[in-house]
Short mmCIF file of C-alpha atoms and ligand atoms in Angstrom, two decimals:
data_model
loop_
_atom_site.label_atom_id
_atom_site.label_comp_id
_atom_site.label_asym_id
_atom_site.label_seq_id
_atom_site.Cartn_x
_atom_site.Cartn_y
_atom_site.Cartn_z
CA MET A 1 -9.36 4.68 -5.76
CA PRO A 2 -5.50 4.89 -4.28
CA GLU A 3 -5.85 2.41 -1.01
CA VAL A 4 -6.43 -0.17 -3.83
CA ALA A 5 -4.16 0.55 -6.11
CA SER A 6 -1.55 0.72 -2.67
CA ARG A 7 -2.11 -2.50 -1.62
CA ALA A 8 -2.23 -4.50 -5.54
CA HIS A 9 1.42 -2.72 -5.73
CA LEU A 10 2.64 -4.28 -2.83
CA GLU A 11 1.07 -7.61 -3.41
CA ALA A 12 2.04 -7.71 -7.12
CA MET A 13 5.73 -6.04 -6.33
CA VAL A 14 7.96 -9.42 -6.57
CA PRO A 15 5.99 -11.67 -8.38
CA THR A 16 6.13 -8.35 -11.01
CA MET A 17 9.83 -8.41 -10.62
CA ARG A 18 10.34 -11.81 -11.69
CA ARG A 19 8.27 -12.09 -14.51
CA ALA A 20 9.71 -9.40 -15.91
CA LEU A 21 12.98 -11.08 -15.19
CA GLU A 22 12.01 -14.01 -16.56
CA LYS A 23 10.67 -12.16 -20.14
CA ALA A 24 13.61 -10.73 -20.46
CA ASP A 25 15.99 -13.42 -19.18
CA VAL A 26 18.33 -11.91 -17.30
CA GLU A 27 19.05 -12.23 -13.52
CA LEU A 28 18.39 -9.35 -10.99
CA SER A 29 22.46 -9.37 -10.71
CA ASP A 30 22.54 -8.76 -14.17
CA ILE A 31 20.80 -5.45 -14.03
CA HIS A 32 23.45 -2.22 -14.11
CA SER A 33 20.97 0.26 -12.15
CA ILE A 34 17.42 0.46 -10.59
CA ALA A 35 15.25 3.45 -12.27
CA VAL A 36 11.93 3.79 -10.12
CA THR A 37 9.07 6.66 -11.13
CA ALA A 38 9.36 9.25 -8.05
CA GLY A 39 6.54 11.14 -9.13
CA PRO A 40 3.76 12.21 -10.43
CA GLY A 41 1.27 10.24 -8.58
CA LEU A 42 -0.73 8.56 -6.03
CA ALA A 43 1.66 9.10 -2.84
CA GLY A 44 0.87 5.99 -1.42
CA ALA A 45 1.47 3.83 -4.80
CA LEU A 46 4.34 5.77 -5.14
CA LEU A 47 5.61 4.84 -2.05
CA VAL A 48 5.63 1.30 -2.27
CA GLY A 49 8.06 1.27 -5.67
CA VAL A 50 10.55 3.62 -4.07
CA SER A 51 10.47 1.45 -1.02
CA ALA A 52 10.68 -1.71 -3.33
CA ALA A 53 13.31 0.00 -5.61
CA LYS A 54 15.95 1.25 -2.74
CA ALA A 55 15.16 -2.77 -1.18
CA TYR A 56 16.57 -3.61 -4.73
CA ALA A 57 19.79 -0.92 -5.51
CA ALA A 58 20.66 -1.78 -2.00
CA ALA A 59 20.71 -5.14 -1.84
CA LEU A 60 22.27 -5.40 -5.16
CA ASP A 61 25.06 -2.93 -4.05
CA LYS A 62 23.38 -0.77 -7.86
CA PRO A 63 22.94 3.07 -8.29
CA LEU A 64 19.20 4.30 -8.00
CA LEU A 65 17.55 6.40 -10.25
CA GLY A 66 14.77 8.29 -8.87
CA VAL A 67 13.05 9.87 -12.11
CA ASN A 68 10.18 11.93 -13.58
CA HIS A 69 7.26 9.69 -14.53
CA LEU A 70 5.95 11.67 -17.67
CA ALA A 71 9.50 11.80 -19.05
CA GLY A 72 9.03 7.78 -19.05
CA HIS A 73 5.91 8.80 -21.20
CA VAL A 74 8.26 10.58 -23.58
CA ALA A 75 11.46 7.94 -22.70
CA ALA A 76 9.02 4.94 -23.95
CA ASP A 77 9.00 5.94 -27.81
CA THR A 78 12.91 5.57 -27.81
CA LEU A 79 11.92 2.07 -27.24
CA GLU A 80 10.31 2.02 -30.41
CA HIS A 81 11.99 4.59 -32.61
CA GLY A 82 15.19 5.24 -31.13
CA PRO A 83 16.63 8.58 -29.96
CA LEU A 84 14.93 11.58 -30.39
CA PRO A 85 16.38 14.10 -32.06
CA LYS A 86 17.58 17.52 -30.11
CA ARG A 87 14.40 18.89 -29.96
CA CYS A 88 11.21 17.34 -30.08
CA LEU A 89 7.56 17.87 -28.74
CA ALA A 90 5.68 15.95 -26.88
CA LEU A 91 1.97 15.51 -26.34
CA LEU A 92 0.51 13.66 -23.26
CA VAL A 93 -2.53 12.41 -23.18
CA SER A 94 -3.91 9.76 -20.89
CA GLY A 95 -6.41 9.46 -17.90
CA GLY A 96 -4.10 11.32 -15.75
CA HIS A 97 -1.97 13.62 -18.22
CA SER A 98 -2.64 16.09 -20.76
CA GLN A 99 0.49 18.03 -21.09
CA LEU A 100 2.29 19.44 -24.06
CA LEU A 101 6.14 19.51 -23.31
CA LEU A 102 8.95 20.65 -25.41
CA VAL A 103 12.18 18.13 -24.82
CA GLU A 104 15.26 19.68 -25.74
CA GLY A 105 17.60 16.30 -24.52
CA LEU A 106 15.49 13.45 -21.74
CA ALA A 107 18.40 13.89 -19.34
CA GLU A 108 18.46 17.81 -20.55
CA ARG A 109 15.42 19.83 -20.18
CA ILE A 110 11.71 19.23 -20.51
CA THR A 111 9.65 22.63 -20.18
CA GLU A 112 5.44 22.35 -19.90
CA ILE A 113 4.59 24.64 -22.05
CA GLY A 114 0.90 23.67 -21.88
CA SER A 115 -1.13 21.34 -20.19
CA THR A 116 -5.51 20.66 -18.89
CA VAL A 117 -6.99 23.50 -16.56
CA ASP A 118 -9.74 20.73 -15.53
CA ASP A 119 -9.85 17.06 -16.21
CA ALA A 120 -7.58 14.69 -18.27
CA ALA A 121 -8.27 13.61 -21.67
CA GLY A 122 -8.33 10.74 -20.47
CA GLU A 123 -10.71 11.02 -17.58
CA ALA A 124 -13.22 13.15 -20.10
CA TYR A 125 -13.63 9.55 -22.50
CA ASP A 126 -14.36 7.92 -18.30
CA LYS A 127 -16.95 10.54 -17.91
CA VAL A 128 -18.51 10.23 -21.43
CA ALA A 129 -18.45 7.11 -21.24
CA ARG A 130 -20.27 6.91 -17.92
CA LEU A 131 -23.06 9.09 -19.41
CA LEU A 132 -23.25 6.42 -22.64
CA ASP A 133 -23.33 3.21 -20.48
CA LEU A 134 -20.42 2.43 -21.67
CA PRO A 135 -17.73 0.60 -20.14
CA TYR A 136 -14.78 1.81 -17.60
CA PRO A 137 -12.18 2.81 -18.97
CA GLY A 138 -13.70 4.43 -21.55
CA GLY A 139 -11.60 5.20 -24.46
CA PRO A 140 -11.35 1.96 -26.13
CA PRO A 141 -15.22 1.22 -25.95
CA ILE A 142 -16.00 5.36 -27.07
CA ASP A 143 -13.20 4.46 -30.17
CA LYS A 144 -15.46 1.54 -31.35
CA LEU A 145 -18.86 3.13 -31.10
CA ALA A 146 -17.46 5.97 -32.68
CA LYS A 147 -16.70 4.01 -36.23
CA GLN A 148 -19.78 3.65 -36.83
CA GLY A 149 -20.48 7.32 -36.05
CA ASN A 150 -20.25 10.80 -37.87
CA GLY A 151 -17.75 12.43 -35.85
CA CYS A 152 -19.65 16.09 -37.77
CA ALA A 153 -23.14 14.98 -36.54
CA ILE A 154 -22.90 16.98 -33.58
CA THR A 155 -20.84 20.39 -32.75
CA PHE A 156 -19.49 19.96 -29.60
CA PRO A 157 -17.08 23.03 -28.16
CA ARG A 158 -13.59 23.45 -28.54
CA GLY A 159 -12.80 24.08 -25.15
CA LEU A 160 -10.20 26.90 -25.02
CA THR A 161 -9.52 27.97 -28.22
CA GLY A 162 -11.15 31.02 -28.82
CA PRO A 163 -8.32 34.34 -29.75
CA ARG A 164 -7.78 35.32 -26.12
CA ASP A 165 -7.23 31.51 -25.00
CA ALA A 166 -4.59 29.56 -23.80
CA LYS A 167 -2.23 28.54 -26.78
CA TYR A 168 -1.11 24.95 -25.71
CA ASP A 169 -3.58 24.60 -23.04
CA PHE A 170 -6.52 22.21 -22.92
CA SER A 171 -9.83 22.15 -21.33
CA PHE A 172 -12.36 19.12 -21.33
CA SER A 173 -15.17 19.71 -18.70
CA GLY A 174 -16.23 22.33 -20.84
CA LEU A 175 -17.02 19.55 -23.53
CA LYS A 176 -18.11 16.80 -20.80
CA THR A 177 -20.81 18.66 -20.08
CA ALA A 178 -21.94 19.66 -23.35
CA VAL A 179 -22.32 16.01 -23.84
CA ALA A 180 -24.29 15.24 -21.47
CA ARG A 181 -26.43 18.49 -21.63
CA TRP A 182 -27.12 17.84 -25.40
CA VAL A 183 -27.81 13.57 -24.05
CA GLU A 184 -30.63 15.32 -21.72
CA ARG A 185 -32.00 17.16 -23.79
CA GLN A 186 -32.74 14.54 -26.15
CA GLU A 187 -34.11 12.21 -24.15
CA ARG A 188 -36.52 15.18 -22.54
CA ALA A 189 -37.55 15.90 -25.87
CA GLY A 190 -38.62 11.84 -26.03
CA GLU A 191 -35.83 11.51 -28.88
CA GLU A 192 -33.24 8.80 -29.19
CA ILE A 193 -29.64 9.14 -28.75
CA PRO A 194 -27.67 8.16 -31.76
CA LEU A 195 -25.43 6.59 -28.97
CA ALA A 196 -22.31 6.34 -31.97
CA ASP A 197 -22.37 10.09 -33.68
CA VAL A 198 -22.41 11.11 -29.69
CA ALA A 199 -19.29 9.10 -29.19
CA ALA A 200 -17.99 9.53 -32.56
CA SER A 201 -18.46 14.13 -32.10
CA PHE A 202 -17.03 13.70 -28.90
CA GLN A 203 -13.93 11.45 -30.14
CA GLU A 204 -13.30 14.61 -33.49
CA ALA A 205 -13.78 17.75 -30.34
CA VAL A 206 -11.06 15.38 -28.48
CA ALA A 207 -8.38 14.53 -31.03
CA ASP A 208 -9.67 18.08 -32.91
CA VAL A 209 -8.15 20.46 -29.72
CA LEU A 210 -5.62 17.77 -29.08
CA THR A 211 -3.70 17.68 -32.32
CA ALA A 212 -4.57 21.50 -33.62
CA LYS A 213 -3.30 22.61 -30.50
CA ALA A 214 0.09 20.23 -30.85
CA VAL A 215 1.05 21.22 -34.45
CA ARG A 216 0.78 25.12 -33.90
CA ALA A 217 2.40 24.61 -30.97
CA CYS A 218 5.67 22.54 -33.46
CA LYS A 219 5.18 25.42 -35.81
CA ASP A 220 5.03 28.33 -32.99
CA LEU A 221 8.83 27.06 -31.79
CA GLY A 222 10.01 25.63 -34.81
CA VAL A 223 10.04 21.87 -34.02
CA ASP A 224 9.63 19.12 -37.00
CA THR A 225 9.24 16.16 -34.75
CA LEU A 226 5.84 15.27 -32.63
CA VAL A 227 5.60 12.10 -29.60
CA ILE A 228 1.97 11.20 -29.24
CA SER A 229 1.82 9.15 -25.74
CA GLY A 230 0.20 7.95 -22.82
CA GLY A 231 -2.99 5.73 -22.51
CA VAL A 232 -5.05 7.94 -24.96
CA ALA A 233 -2.27 7.63 -28.07
CA ALA A 234 -3.96 4.42 -28.94
CA ASN A 235 -6.96 6.14 -29.59
CA SER A 236 -7.36 5.81 -33.04
CA ARG A 237 -9.42 8.83 -34.16
CA LEU A 238 -6.10 11.25 -32.64
CA SER A 239 -3.23 9.16 -34.21
CA GLY A 240 -5.48 9.42 -37.42
CA LEU A 241 -6.35 12.99 -37.19
CA ALA A 242 -2.39 14.03 -35.82
CA ALA A 243 -0.80 12.16 -38.79
CA GLU A 244 -3.14 13.93 -41.02
CA ARG A 245 -2.18 17.24 -39.55
CA CYS A 246 1.75 16.11 -39.25
CA ALA A 247 2.15 15.14 -42.86
CA GLU A 248 0.46 18.30 -44.01
CA ALA A 249 2.53 20.17 -41.44
CA GLY A 250 5.69 18.65 -42.50
CA ILE A 251 6.11 17.46 -38.87
CA GLN A 252 7.21 14.00 -38.25
CA LEU A 253 5.22 12.38 -35.69
CA ARG A 254 6.45 9.40 -33.62
CA VAL A 255 3.31 7.67 -31.35
CA PRO A 256 4.89 4.22 -29.75
CA ARG A 257 2.74 1.28 -29.51
CA PRO A 258 -0.12 0.93 -27.22
CA ARG A 259 1.65 -1.52 -24.55
CA LEU A 260 4.31 1.32 -24.65
CA CYS A 261 1.97 4.05 -24.61
CA THR A 262 -0.03 2.84 -21.19
CA ASP A 263 1.32 3.17 -17.92
CA ASN A 264 4.75 0.31 -18.10
CA GLY A 265 7.77 -0.24 -16.34
CA ALA A 266 10.02 -0.38 -19.83
CA MET A 267 9.16 3.59 -20.21
CA ILE A 268 10.88 4.31 -16.89
CA ALA A 269 13.90 1.53 -17.62
CA ALA A 270 14.45 3.71 -20.94
CA LEU A 271 14.68 6.28 -18.98
CA GLY A 272 17.04 5.47 -16.45
CA ALA A 273 19.19 4.01 -19.09
CA HIS A 274 19.23 7.11 -21.07
CA LEU A 275 20.03 9.12 -18.13
CA VAL A 276 22.97 6.46 -16.88
CA ALA A 277 24.17 6.58 -20.63
CA ALA A 278 23.94 10.81 -20.27
CA GLY A 279 26.05 10.65 -17.12
CA ALA A 280 24.15 11.01 -14.57
CA LYS A 281 24.91 10.36 -10.64
CA PRO A 282 22.18 8.32 -8.65
CA SER A 283 19.65 8.82 -6.27
CA PRO A 284 20.15 8.71 -2.56
CA LEU A 285 18.85 5.85 -0.53
CA ASP A 286 17.15 8.35 1.72
CA LEU A 287 14.65 9.62 -1.49
CA SER A 288 11.31 11.00 -1.20
CA THR A 289 8.18 10.17 -3.21
CA THR A 290 6.90 13.13 -4.51
CA PRO A 291 3.69 13.34 -5.85
CA GLY A 292 3.08 16.09 -7.57
CA LEU A 293 6.32 16.49 -9.07
CA PRO A 294 7.14 19.35 -11.80
CA VAL A 295 7.58 17.22 -15.79
CA SER A 296 10.61 19.77 -15.57
CA THR A 297 12.71 17.70 -12.76
CA VAL A 298 13.37 14.64 -14.72
CA GLN A 299 15.43 12.94 -12.10
CA VAL A 300 15.21 13.23 -7.91
CA PHE A 301 17.82 13.65 -5.50
CA MET B 1 15.27 -20.84 0.08
CA ALA B 2 13.25 -24.44 0.11
CA ASP B 3 15.96 -25.64 2.45
CA ALA B 4 14.56 -27.06 5.80
CA VAL B 5 18.11 -27.29 7.33
CA PRO B 6 18.30 -26.15 10.85
CA LEU B 7 20.65 -23.57 11.39
CA SER B 8 22.91 -23.29 14.04
CA VAL B 9 23.93 -19.27 14.02
CA VAL B 10 21.21 -17.13 12.30
CA LEU B 11 22.09 -13.68 11.23
CA VAL B 12 18.60 -11.67 11.11
CA LEU B 13 17.77 -8.15 9.91
CA ALA B 14 14.59 -6.82 11.57
CA VAL B 15 12.33 -4.36 10.34
CA ASP B 16 9.50 -2.91 11.03
CA THR B 17 7.26 0.44 10.05
CA ALA B 18 3.71 -0.10 11.55
CA THR B 19 4.36 2.16 14.21
CA PRO B 20 5.43 5.81 13.69
CA ALA B 21 8.97 3.97 14.70
CA VAL B 22 11.27 3.28 11.26
CA THR B 23 12.59 0.14 13.10
CA ALA B 24 16.04 -1.55 11.44
CA GLY B 25 18.58 -4.05 13.32
CA VAL B 26 20.67 -6.48 12.78
CA VAL B 27 19.90 -9.77 15.53
CA ASP B 28 22.44 -12.70 16.24
CA LEU B 29 20.11 -15.59 16.90
CA THR B 30 21.92 -19.12 18.14
CA PRO B 31 19.69 -22.28 19.70
CA GLY B 32 19.12 -22.31 22.72
CA SER B 33 20.68 -18.10 23.75
CA PRO B 34 17.83 -15.27 23.90
CA PRO B 35 18.47 -13.10 20.61
CA ARG B 36 21.31 -10.74 20.75
CA LEU B 37 20.80 -7.09 19.49
CA LEU B 38 24.63 -6.35 17.07
CA ALA B 39 23.50 -2.88 16.45
CA GLU B 40 20.40 -0.98 15.23
CA ARG B 41 18.87 2.42 13.72
CA VAL B 42 15.93 3.53 15.15
CA THR B 43 13.62 7.19 14.33
CA VAL B 44 10.21 7.75 15.52
CA ASN B 45 9.03 9.68 12.90
CA ALA B 46 5.05 8.59 11.27
CA LYS B 47 6.19 10.61 7.85
CA ALA B 48 9.29 9.32 7.06
CA HIS B 49 9.13 5.52 6.86
CA GLY B 50 9.97 5.84 2.61
CA GLU B 51 12.61 7.69 3.49
CA LEU B 52 14.58 6.47 6.21
CA LEU B 53 14.17 2.28 6.13
CA THR B 54 16.93 1.46 3.88
CA PRO B 55 19.66 3.67 5.10
CA HIS B 56 18.39 2.50 8.71
CA VAL B 57 19.08 -0.75 7.20
CA GLN B 58 21.91 0.04 5.71
CA GLU B 59 23.48 1.73 8.73
CA ALA B 60 22.33 -0.60 11.12
CA LEU B 61 24.43 -3.32 9.25
CA ALA B 62 27.66 -1.05 9.40
CA ARG B 63 27.90 -0.65 12.37
CA ALA B 64 27.22 -4.52 13.25
CA GLY B 65 30.31 -4.92 10.84
CA LYS B 66 28.10 -6.60 8.31
CA ARG B 67 27.01 -6.01 4.74
CA LEU B 68 23.63 -7.69 2.89
CA ALA B 69 25.09 -10.56 2.25
CA ASP B 70 26.02 -11.85 5.06
CA LEU B 71 22.23 -12.10 6.19
CA ASP B 72 20.61 -15.62 6.36
CA ALA B 73 16.58 -14.11 6.84
CA VAL B 74 14.53 -11.06 6.87
CA VAL B 75 12.00 -10.54 9.80
CA CYS B 76 9.47 -7.99 9.19
CA GLY B 77 6.49 -6.80 11.58
CA SER B 78 3.55 -7.26 9.79
CA GLY B 79 0.29 -4.77 11.86
CA PRO B 80 -1.79 -3.96 12.00
CA GLY B 81 -0.27 -0.39 11.50
CA PRO B 82 -1.45 2.57 9.30
CA PHE B 83 -1.95 2.20 5.90
CA THR B 84 1.14 3.83 4.23
CA GLY B 85 3.69 3.18 6.75
CA LEU B 86 3.00 -0.32 6.57
CA ARG B 87 3.56 -0.97 3.10
CA VAL B 88 6.48 0.35 3.41
CA GLY B 89 8.54 -1.96 5.86
CA LEU B 90 6.68 -4.91 3.67
CA VAL B 91 7.73 -4.18 0.56
CA THR B 92 11.33 -3.63 1.58
CA ALA B 93 12.09 -6.58 3.42
CA ALA B 94 10.32 -8.68 0.04
CA ALA B 95 12.02 -6.98 -2.20
CA LEU B 96 15.63 -7.32 0.28
CA GLY B 97 14.32 -11.33 0.33
CA GLN B 98 14.47 -11.26 -3.56
CA ALA B 99 17.32 -10.04 -3.66
CA LEU B 100 19.29 -11.57 -1.73
CA ASN B 101 17.05 -15.16 -2.10
CA ARG B 102 16.72 -15.21 1.22
CA PRO B 103 13.58 -16.16 3.65
CA VAL B 104 11.35 -13.57 4.91
CA TYR B 105 9.33 -13.83 7.78
CA PRO B 106 6.16 -11.63 9.45
CA VAL B 107 5.99 -10.94 12.69
CA PRO B 108 2.60 -9.30 13.69
CA THR B 109 3.87 -6.36 15.52
CA PRO B 110 2.22 -6.66 19.05
CA ASP B 111 3.99 -10.04 19.46
CA ALA B 112 6.94 -7.81 19.06
CA ILE B 113 5.54 -5.40 21.73
CA ALA B 114 4.18 -8.02 24.06
CA LEU B 115 8.06 -9.80 24.55
CA ASP B 116 9.65 -6.42 24.51
CA ALA B 117 7.11 -5.45 27.40
CA ARG B 118 7.93 -9.09 29.04
CA THR B 119 5.64 -8.63 32.32
CA GLY B 120 5.03 -12.39 33.00
CA LYS B 121 1.48 -11.61 33.78
CA PRO B 122 -1.08 -11.49 30.95
CA LEU B 123 -0.61 -8.09 29.33
CA LEU B 124 -2.52 -5.67 27.14
CA VAL B 125 -0.82 -4.46 24.00
CA ALA B 126 -2.47 -1.21 21.97
CA THR B 127 -0.64 0.59 19.43
CA ASP B 128 -1.97 3.69 17.94
CA ALA B 129 -4.11 3.53 14.71
CA ARG B 130 -5.23 6.64 14.46
CA ARG B 131 -8.57 8.16 13.97
CA ARG B 132 -8.84 7.94 17.83
CA GLU B 133 -8.66 4.30 17.36
CA VAL B 134 -6.60 1.90 18.34
CA TYR B 135 -5.07 -1.80 17.28
CA TRP B 136 -4.89 -4.42 20.63
CA ALA B 137 -4.05 -7.77 21.25
CA ALA B 138 -4.20 -9.36 24.43
CA TYR B 139 -1.92 -11.65 25.26
CA ASP B 140 -1.66 -14.09 28.52
CA ALA B 141 1.42 -14.32 31.28
CA ALA B 142 3.52 -16.86 29.14
CA GLY B 143 3.11 -13.77 26.43
CA ARG B 144 0.98 -15.96 23.80
CA ARG B 145 -1.54 -14.39 21.78
CA THR B 146 -4.70 -15.26 23.53
CA ASP B 147 -6.82 -12.34 21.31
CA GLY B 148 -6.46 -10.19 18.65
CA PRO B 149 -4.93 -8.45 16.64
CA HIS B 150 -8.59 -5.72 16.29
CA VAL B 151 -9.25 -2.48 15.72
CA ASP B 152 -11.35 -0.40 18.42
CA ARG B 153 -12.22 2.93 19.70
CA PRO B 154 -10.09 3.06 22.85
CA ALA B 155 -13.67 3.58 25.14
CA ASP B 156 -14.90 0.62 23.76
CA LEU B 157 -11.87 -1.50 24.28
CA ALA B 158 -11.97 -0.29 28.03
CA ALA B 159 -15.69 -1.86 28.00
CA LYS B 160 -14.52 -5.22 26.90
CA LEU B 161 -11.19 -5.43 28.71
CA PRO B 162 -9.94 -8.73 28.48
CA ALA B 163 -8.53 -9.81 31.75
CA VAL B 164 -5.30 -8.21 32.01
CA ALA B 165 -2.68 -7.12 34.38
CA SER B 166 -1.08 -4.07 32.40
CA ALA B 167 -0.60 -1.96 29.06
CA ALA B 168 1.94 -2.05 26.57
CA GLY B 169 2.62 0.11 23.66
CA GLU B 170 2.03 3.89 22.66
CA GLY B 171 -1.84 3.06 22.15
CA ALA B 172 -1.51 2.24 25.54
CA GLU B 173 -0.19 5.35 26.50
CA ILE B 174 -1.91 7.79 24.56
CA TYR B 175 -5.48 6.30 25.83
CA ALA B 176 -4.48 4.99 29.11
CA GLU B 177 -6.80 7.59 31.00
CA VAL B 178 -9.51 5.45 28.66
CA LEU B 179 -8.11 2.34 29.31
CA GLY B 180 -8.04 2.85 33.15
CA LEU B 181 -4.72 0.17 32.88
CA PRO B 182 -0.73 0.73 34.55
CA VAL B 183 1.55 1.25 31.46
CA VAL B 184 4.55 -0.83 30.92
CA GLU B 185 7.44 0.42 29.07
CA ALA B 186 7.60 -1.12 25.82
CA ARG B 187 6.29 1.82 22.99
CA TYR B 188 7.87 0.57 19.50
CA PRO B 189 8.77 -3.40 18.83
CA SER B 190 11.93 -3.95 19.02
CA PRO B 191 14.35 -5.52 16.85
CA VAL B 192 15.30 -8.30 19.59
CA SER B 193 11.91 -9.12 20.06
CA LEU B 194 10.78 -9.18 16.28
CA VAL B 195 13.72 -11.51 15.77
CA ALA B 196 12.35 -13.64 18.91
CA ALA B 197 8.86 -13.87 17.85
CA ALA B 198 10.20 -15.47 14.52
CA ALA B 199 12.56 -18.00 16.85
CA GLU B 200 11.12 -20.67 15.85
CA GLU B 201 10.68 -20.63 12.31
CA LEU B 202 14.08 -19.14 11.78
CA LEU B 203 15.91 -21.50 13.53
CA ALA B 204 14.08 -24.74 12.22
CA GLY B 205 14.77 -22.66 8.51
CA ALA B 206 11.41 -23.78 7.99
CA ARG B 207 9.24 -21.49 5.09
CA PRO B 208 8.33 -18.15 5.92
CA ALA B 209 3.73 -17.49 5.71
CA ALA B 210 3.37 -15.33 2.88
CA LEU B 211 4.50 -11.92 3.95
CA THR B 212 0.53 -10.02 3.59
CA PRO B 213 -0.03 -6.67 6.23
CA LEU B 214 -2.64 -7.07 8.67
CA TYR B 215 -4.67 -3.81 7.46
CA LEU B 216 -7.97 -5.06 10.18
CA ARG B 217 -9.40 -1.85 8.03
CA ARG B 218 -11.17 -1.98 5.10
CA PRO B 219 -9.37 0.19 2.35
CA ASP B 220 -10.30 3.98 1.79
CA ALA B 221 -12.10 3.31 -1.49
CA VAL B 222 -15.73 3.89 -2.13
CA GLU B 223 -17.30 1.72 -5.17
CA PRO B 224 -18.22 3.78 -8.31
CA VAL B 225 -21.51 4.89 -7.88
CA GLY B 226 -25.05 3.60 -10.33
CA ARG B 227 -24.18 4.34 -14.00
CA LYS B 228 -26.64 6.96 -15.50
CA ARG B 229 -28.71 5.06 -18.29
CA VAL B 230 -29.35 6.35 -21.31
CA THR B 231 -31.87 4.41 -23.94
CA LYS B 232 -29.84 2.99 -27.07
CA GLY B 233 -30.68 4.50 -30.10
ZN1 ZN C 1 1.12 7.66 -16.86
#
């Protein structure tokens, strides 16, 4: 609901800033620079944030940094696990993103090597949750229900895993449809729906594809560190399976705590701080918002 | 911000983004005299509010030979206006107020346009609400708002037009034929009139009203449809 979100952003801006300053026990005048998401995201929401950031930067006479939201998700991990190695792979999974990124320095080079061709992983969770009459957002309730079920009970399709499919791209639309069909078939046959098994088998399919592709990309590109971030990173099966497979493959797995995985301001501040340390120039105060900003553009000028 | 001490001279920043004009101006307010414009920077571009407002604020201040820290207060047009642009002005004003620790006074945008028109007769102010609608408000001979703001299709407004002598605002120009009113020149709110509309509160050092945009329309949002039921197994 873009319009509702933008309204909430406007109302929340000043109180949120006040709370953040209080919690951190700092004054606005202590701030060195102002980092803000310039994209990607919803146009109306981006505009509220960027407009406020410009005003703060002008009023405080501090540098403005318009940064990439996706790079922010990767930077979030540095708050938990310290600096990233020279090269690492990042798997971003949330309601809005499903991407595999090759990160060769947060301030230097981020390359998207794969992404979803249809739904984001989190969207698939939301749609399946609706199908199973579970609350929104779908991730946590499916995860909880899945723990009582058998992930091997139903074999749902693994999208884009054929020999000729794009190696690092994802597709979750077919999976969602397959779950819907399976449930409908059971209903038509008058059978009970084993909700826990459906949830577990769906979750297994998502975690299997995401981790298999991420680990494969690490091996192919000779990268020994995988970062998983975004709202879906908190999913227990995804992190569990990733831990297993990374251990097997000798890959170091880094998953920031859930509060840092979901969208948050600290990740944008972390990226801003990293850019400042790397000697980044400030963004101009006539900075535009870019709803479709590619991940390769870490800072916008 | 809590100080209610009356001020003798007030240096005010006025901003408005409720119309296609990206408006920033620096205005000097002294008791007993009309507000005086020191400098302004205005660009008419409905798609550039977010890009241009803060640079315009800086340029207007530079032209006035002032700095943000010199300001005593901020006045912001609170609409009604198209959502996206309207929010730029309000959030910019709110953040400036917070960072500078200065009060921010919202002013309904048509009130400022009415002051600009200064006809001395009952007046209609209509701004462009897009989607073939106008935001409108009516004013008496003394410039006090007597009706509105509302949002209507021009033809519907024409059918229930209050007793006014003329009309101001871009909406009045675009739909002049439908409304059938003589149009006076006052298309967008000027910084001086934005400040004039808040002059009493500014000089009294009054506690500002909540910085809430006048949306009038419901958000463009659709509630999710009912979920599909599946028998619990
Ligand atoms: Zn995100």
